[in-house]
Amino acid sequence: MKLNALKKRTRRYQLTAAASAVAMVSTALMAGVPGAGVAAANAASKYTVVLIPGLTTDPFYITMGLGAKAEAKKLGVNLVWRGATTWSTTLQVPIVNSTLATHPSALLIAPTDTVALFKPMDAFVKDHIPVISVDTTLANQSILTAAISSDNFQGGQAAAEAIAAAAHYKGAVAVINTVKGVSTTDLRQQGFLAQMKKYKNMQVVATEYDNDSATTAESQARSLILAHSNLVGIFGTNLFSAQGAAQGVVAAGDKGKISVAGYDAEPAEVKLLKQGVINILVVQDPAQEGRLAVQDAYWALTGQKSKIKKNVLLPNVIATTKTANNPNVAKFFYKTHL
Ligand code: T6T
């Protein structure tokens, strides 16, 4: 399926009662580092599922790992967690390749590039190992057993609407994105730009790429503020971009003047949201993504493929400065430890 077709999908996930045929055994879940071997699988379980996140140090993926771990425990499969500590295709590809050498039962992965990861992931499929993308995905999804993500296009639209409303639908805005060629953040940007087009008195004056670094995003925000005196808002398309954008606004002394719409919800972002520096956070449900990915792998391995939904887009949760303390919102905020 084409990547942009994702945004048209509105199918919501369904949790089906987990199959109980396999006895519950303990789960192996370990923080991985580049070059480290796959964690020892529990010999008692028949299945070992490897989860390779975009990066292991990001609370979004840590929260995903927690959901996956809980589901693996429930289903009695071993879960191995390994990946690079920074967002890097150059680092992720060899990790994927070395994981294949261990012949896991299934691969769950957030590919760091829509194209570059196709071949390494396809090598699993050629080896009859099911592959499920979780969070990010490939441009060519034909090889995937399933693709689980959030509604990223809608999230970008929600961010645009929040900034526009705060500025009374007038003024200049900018996007601070991570890296080109990432399915999730590309779609968020597309959603944001599409929504902004609807406001005739608003202009998008810049789109920056921070390479997933909050420090870079902060200096980009400061430069944008200096360069555009009519700037009314910045959209940071992920955790690091949003955090950096907000810190840039504070450093420029423009809190309250320039609104920030961000993505995700790790502690520093939540603090900035409560302080009113960030106006809105588009919060995802990574724990649920992790649970669903493990469940799909289990179904693929146990002859229950008909239960798998090929494309799942989870709805976002919108957190604002006003709702940040609401327990129904706060329960979605991300965890920082596996
Ligand atoms: O926003 C998430 C994730 O959805 C995206 O694909 C990459 O960035 C995050 O991990 C947050 O840092």
Coordinates of C-alpha atoms and ligand atoms in Angstrom, one line a residue:
M1 CA 0.0 0.0 0.0
K2 CA 1.3 3.5 -0.8
L3 CA 2.4 5.5 2.2
N4 CA 0.0 8.4 1.6
A5 CA -2.9 6.0 1.5
L6 CA -2.3 5.5 5.2
K7 CA -3.9 8.8 6.1
K8 CA -7.1 7.7 4.4
R9 CA -7.4 4.8 6.7
T10 CA -9.6 5.3 9.6
R11 CA -9.8 1.8 10.8
R12 CA -9.5 1.6 14.5
Y13 CA -7.8 -1.1 16.4
Q14 CA -9.7 -3.9 18.1
L15 CA -8.4 -5.8 21.0
T16 CA -9.3 -9.4 20.8
A17 CA -8.9 -11.7 23.7
A18 CA -5.5 -13.3 23.6
A19 CA -5.3 -16.9 22.7
S20 CA -4.4 -19.0 25.7
A21 CA -3.0 -22.1 24.1
V22 CA 0.6 -21.4 25.1
A23 CA 1.6 -21.7 28.7
M24 CA 2.8 -18.5 30.3
V25 CA 6.5 -18.4 30.7
S26 CA 8.9 -15.6 31.7
T27 CA 9.9 -12.9 29.2
A28 CA 13.4 -11.8 28.3
L29 CA 13.5 -8.1 27.7
M30 CA 16.8 -6.3 27.6
A31 CA 18.1 -2.9 26.6
G32 CA 20.2 -3.4 23.6
V33 CA 23.1 -1.4 22.3
P34 CA 24.6 -1.4 18.8
G35 CA 26.6 -4.5 18.3
A36 CA 25.3 -6.3 21.3
G37 CA 24.0 -9.8 20.9
V38 CA 20.4 -10.6 21.1
A39 CA 19.3 -11.2 24.7
A40 CA 19.2 -14.8 25.7
A41 CA 15.8 -16.3 24.9
N42 CA 13.9 -18.1 27.6
A43 CA 14.3 -21.7 26.5
A44 CA 10.9 -22.5 27.9
S45 CA 9.1 -20.6 25.2
K46 CA 8.7 -21.7 21.6
Y47 CA 8.8 -18.2 20.2
T48 CA 11.3 -15.3 20.3
V49 CA 10.0 -12.0 19.0
V50 CA 12.6 -9.2 18.5
L51 CA 11.5 -5.6 18.8
I52 CA 13.9 -3.1 17.1
P53 CA 12.7 0.5 18.0
G54 CA 13.7 3.7 16.1
L55 CA 16.1 4.2 19.1
T56 CA 16.3 2.6 22.5
T57 CA 16.6 5.8 24.5
D58 CA 13.4 7.6 23.4
P59 CA 10.5 7.5 26.0
F60 CA 8.1 6.9 23.1
Y61 CA 9.8 3.6 22.2
I62 CA 10.4 2.8 25.9
T63 CA 6.7 3.0 26.5
M64 CA 6.1 0.9 23.4
G65 CA 8.6 -1.7 24.8
L66 CA 6.6 -1.8 28.1
G67 CA 3.4 -2.6 26.2
A68 CA 5.1 -5.2 24.1
K69 CA 6.7 -6.7 27.2
A70 CA 3.4 -7.0 29.0
E71 CA 1.7 -8.7 26.0
A72 CA 4.6 -11.0 25.5
K73 CA 4.4 -12.1 29.1
K74 CA 0.7 -12.7 28.7
L75 CA 1.1 -14.8 25.6
G76 CA 4.2 -16.7 26.8
V77 CA 6.6 -15.5 24.1
N78 CA 10.2 -14.2 24.6
L79 CA 10.6 -10.6 23.7
V80 CA 14.0 -9.2 22.8
W81 CA 14.6 -5.5 22.6
R82 CA 17.6 -4.2 20.8
G83 CA 18.5 -1.1 18.7
A84 CA 20.6 1.9 18.4
T85 CA 20.7 4.6 21.0
T86 CA 20.2 7.4 18.4
W87 CA 18.1 7.8 15.3
S88 CA 20.3 6.5 12.6
T89 CA 19.7 4.3 9.5
T90 CA 23.4 3.6 9.3
L91 CA 23.3 2.1 12.8
Q92 CA 19.9 0.4 12.5
V93 CA 20.7 -1.6 9.3
P94 CA 23.5 -3.6 10.8
I95 CA 21.4 -4.3 13.9
V96 CA 18.6 -5.6 11.7
N97 CA 21.1 -7.7 9.7
S98 CA 22.7 -9.3 12.8
T99 CA 19.3 -10.0 14.2
L100 CA 18.5 -12.1 11.1
A101 CA 21.5 -14.3 11.9
T102 CA 19.8 -15.3 15.2
H103 CA 16.7 -16.5 13.4
P104 CA 14.0 -15.1 15.6
S105 CA 10.4 -16.2 15.2
A106 CA 9.2 -12.7 14.2
L107 CA 10.5 -9.2 13.8
L108 CA 8.7 -6.1 15.1
I109 CA 10.5 -2.9 13.9
A110 CA 10.2 0.8 13.6
P111 CA 12.2 1.4 10.4
T112 CA 14.2 4.6 10.5
D113 CA 13.8 5.1 6.7
T114 CA 10.9 4.2 4.4
V115 CA 13.2 2.9 1.7
A116 CA 16.6 2.0 3.1
L117 CA 15.1 -0.6 5.5
F118 CA 13.2 -2.5 2.8
K119 CA 16.0 -4.9 1.9
P120 CA 17.1 -5.8 5.4
M121 CA 13.5 -6.4 6.4
D122 CA 12.7 -8.3 3.2
A123 CA 15.6 -10.7 4.1
F124 CA 13.5 -11.8 7.1
V125 CA 10.4 -12.4 4.9
K126 CA 12.5 -14.4 2.5
D127 CA 13.6 -16.5 5.5
H128 CA 9.9 -17.0 6.3
I129 CA 10.0 -14.8 9.4
P130 CA 7.0 -12.5 9.7
V131 CA 7.8 -8.8 9.9
I132 CA 5.5 -6.2 11.5
S133 CA 6.2 -2.5 11.3
V134 CA 5.3 -0.6 14.4
D135 CA 5.2 3.3 14.5
T136 CA 7.1 4.0 11.4
T137 CA 6.7 1.9 8.2
L138 CA 8.0 1.3 4.7
A139 CA 7.0 3.0 1.5
N140 CA 6.4 -0.5 0.0
Q141 CA 4.4 -2.4 2.6
S142 CA 3.8 -5.4 0.5
I143 CA 6.2 -7.6 2.5
L144 CA 4.7 -6.7 5.9
T145 CA 2.4 -9.0 7.9
A146 CA 1.0 -5.8 9.5
A147 CA 1.7 -2.1 10.0
I148 CA 0.7 -0.5 13.2
S149 CA 0.9 3.2 13.7
S150 CA -0.9 6.4 14.9
D151 CA -3.0 8.7 12.7
N152 CA 0.0 10.9 11.9
F153 CA -1.7 13.0 9.2
Q154 CA -4.6 13.8 11.6
G155 CA -2.0 14.7 14.3
G156 CA -0.4 17.2 12.0
Q157 CA -3.8 18.7 11.2
A158 CA -4.6 19.0 14.9
A159 CA -1.3 20.8 15.6
A160 CA -2.0 23.3 12.8
E161 CA -5.5 24.0 14.0
A162 CA -4.3 24.6 17.6
I163 CA -1.6 27.1 16.4
A164 CA -4.0 28.9 14.0
A165 CA -6.7 29.2 16.7
A166 CA -4.2 30.6 19.2
A167 CA -3.1 33.2 16.6
H168 CA -6.7 34.1 15.5
Y169 CA -5.9 32.5 12.1
K170 CA -3.3 35.1 11.2
G171 CA 0.5 35.1 10.9
A172 CA 3.6 33.1 10.0
V173 CA 4.3 29.6 11.2
A174 CA 7.2 27.2 10.9
V175 CA 7.7 23.4 11.1
I176 CA 10.7 21.8 12.9
N177 CA 10.8 18.2 11.6
T178 CA 13.2 15.4 12.3
V179 CA 14.6 13.6 9.3
K180 CA 13.2 13.3 5.7
G181 CA 12.0 9.9 4.7
V182 CA 10.5 8.9 8.0
S183 CA 6.9 7.8 7.5
T184 CA 5.4 9.2 10.7
T185 CA 7.0 12.6 10.8
D186 CA 6.6 13.1 7.0
L187 CA 2.8 12.5 7.4
R188 CA 2.6 14.8 10.4
Q189 CA 4.2 17.5 8.3
Q190 CA 1.9 16.8 5.4
G191 CA -1.2 17.0 7.7
F192 CA 0.1 20.3 9.1
L193 CA 0.7 21.9 5.7
A194 CA -2.6 20.7 4.3
Q195 CA -4.5 22.2 7.3
M196 CA -2.5 25.5 7.1
K197 CA -3.5 25.9 3.5
K198 CA -7.1 26.3 4.7
Y199 CA -6.2 29.5 6.5
K200 CA -5.8 32.3 4.0
N201 CA -4.1 34.7 6.4
M202 CA -1.5 32.2 7.6
Q203 CA 1.8 31.4 5.9
V204 CA 4.3 28.6 6.5
V205 CA 7.6 30.4 6.3
A206 CA 10.1 27.5 6.9
T207 CA 10.5 23.8 7.4
E208 CA 13.6 22.7 9.2
Y209 CA 15.1 19.3 9.9
D210 CA 16.8 18.8 13.3
N211 CA 18.1 15.2 12.8
D212 CA 16.1 14.1 15.9
S213 CA 18.1 16.5 18.2
A214 CA 16.4 18.8 20.7
T215 CA 19.5 20.9 20.8
T216 CA 19.4 21.5 17.1
A217 CA 15.7 22.2 17.2
E218 CA 16.3 24.8 19.9
S219 CA 18.8 26.7 17.9
Q220 CA 16.6 26.4 14.8
A221 CA 13.7 27.9 16.7
R222 CA 15.8 30.8 17.9
S223 CA 17.0 31.6 14.4
L224 CA 13.4 31.3 13.1
I225 CA 12.2 33.8 15.7
L226 CA 15.0 36.2 14.8
A227 CA 14.3 35.9 11.0
H228 CA 10.5 36.2 11.1
S229 CA 9.1 39.0 13.3
N230 CA 5.5 37.9 12.5
L231 CA 6.1 34.3 13.7
V232 CA 3.1 33.1 15.7
G233 CA 3.7 29.4 16.0
I234 CA 6.1 26.5 15.6
F235 CA 5.1 22.9 15.1
G236 CA 7.7 20.4 16.4
T237 CA 6.9 17.1 14.8
N238 CA 8.2 14.8 17.5
L239 CA 9.4 14.6 21.0
F240 CA 12.8 16.1 20.4
S241 CA 11.6 18.7 17.9
A242 CA 8.8 19.9 20.2
Q243 CA 11.0 20.0 23.2
G244 CA 13.7 22.0 21.3
A245 CA 11.2 24.4 19.7
A246 CA 9.7 25.2 23.1
Q247 CA 13.1 25.7 24.7
G248 CA 13.9 28.1 21.8
V249 CA 10.8 30.1 22.5
V250 CA 11.6 30.4 26.2
A251 CA 15.2 31.4 25.4
A252 CA 14.0 34.1 23.0
G253 CA 11.7 35.4 25.7
D254 CA 8.7 34.8 23.6
K255 CA 6.6 32.5 25.9
G256 CA 2.9 33.4 25.3
K257 CA 3.7 35.3 22.1
I258 CA 4.7 32.3 19.9
S259 CA 2.7 29.1 20.4
V260 CA 4.2 25.7 20.2
A261 CA 2.4 22.6 19.0
G262 CA 4.3 19.4 19.7
Y263 CA 4.1 15.7 19.4
D264 CA 4.5 13.0 22.1
A265 CA 4.6 13.4 25.9
E266 CA 7.8 12.7 27.8
P267 CA 8.4 14.5 31.1
A268 CA 10.2 17.6 29.8
E269 CA 7.4 18.2 27.2
V270 CA 4.7 17.7 29.8
K271 CA 6.4 20.2 32.1
L272 CA 6.5 22.8 29.2
L273 CA 2.9 22.0 28.4
K274 CA 1.9 22.7 32.0
Q275 CA 3.9 25.9 32.0
G276 CA 2.0 27.0 28.9
V277 CA 5.1 27.1 26.7
I278 CA 3.8 24.2 24.7
N279 CA 0.0 24.8 24.0
I280 CA -0.8 21.4 22.6
L281 CA 0.8 18.0 22.5
V282 CA -0.4 15.3 20.1
V283 CA 0.0 12.2 22.3
Q284 CA 0.3 8.7 20.9
D285 CA -0.4 5.4 22.5
P286 CA 2.9 3.6 22.0
A287 CA 2.1 1.0 24.7
Q288 CA -0.9 -0.1 22.7
E289 CA 1.2 -0.2 19.5
G290 CA 3.7 -2.5 21.2
R291 CA 0.9 -4.8 22.6
L292 CA -0.8 -5.1 19.2
A293 CA 2.5 -5.8 17.4
V294 CA 3.3 -8.7 19.8
Q295 CA -0.3 -10.0 19.4
D296 CA 0.0 -9.9 15.6
A297 CA 3.3 -11.8 15.7
Y298 CA 1.7 -14.4 17.9
W299 CA -1.2 -14.8 15.6
A300 CA 1.0 -15.1 12.6
L301 CA 3.1 -17.8 14.4
T302 CA 0.1 -19.8 15.7
G303 CA -1.9 -20.2 12.5
Q304 CA -4.4 -17.4 13.4
K305 CA -3.5 -15.0 10.5
S306 CA -7.1 -14.2 9.8
K307 CA -7.3 -12.3 13.1
I308 CA -4.6 -9.8 11.9
K309 CA -5.6 -6.4 10.7
K310 CA -3.0 -5.5 8.1
N311 CA -3.2 -1.7 8.7
V312 CA -4.0 -0.2 12.1
L313 CA -4.0 3.5 12.8
L314 CA -4.5 4.3 16.5
P315 CA -6.3 7.6 17.3
N316 CA -4.3 10.4 19.0
V317 CA -4.9 11.9 22.4
I318 CA -4.8 15.7 22.5
A319 CA -3.3 17.2 25.6
T320 CA -3.4 21.0 26.2
T321 CA -2.2 23.2 29.0
K322 CA -5.7 23.1 30.4
T323 CA -6.1 19.3 30.3
A324 CA -2.6 18.2 31.2
N325 CA -3.6 17.3 34.8
N326 CA -6.7 15.4 33.7
P327 CA -6.1 11.7 34.6
N328 CA -7.8 10.5 31.4
V329 CA -5.2 12.5 29.5
A330 CA -2.2 12.1 31.8
K331 CA -2.5 8.3 31.7
F332 CA -1.1 8.4 28.2
F333 CA 2.1 10.3 29.1
Y334 CA 5.2 8.3 28.3
K335 CA 7.4 6.3 30.7
T336 CA 11.1 6.7 30.8
H337 CA 12.2 3.2 32.0
L338 CA 11.7 -0.3 30.8
Ligands
T6T1 O1 7.1 10.6 17.6 C1 7.8 9.4 18.0 C2 7.6 8.4 16.8 O2 6.2 8.3 16.5 C3 8.3 8.9 15.6 O3 8.2 8.0 14.6 C4 9.8 9.2 15.9 O4 9.9 10.1 17.0 C5 9.3 9.6 18.2 O5 9.9 8.5 18.6 C6 9.4 10.7 19.3 O6 10.8 11.0 19.5

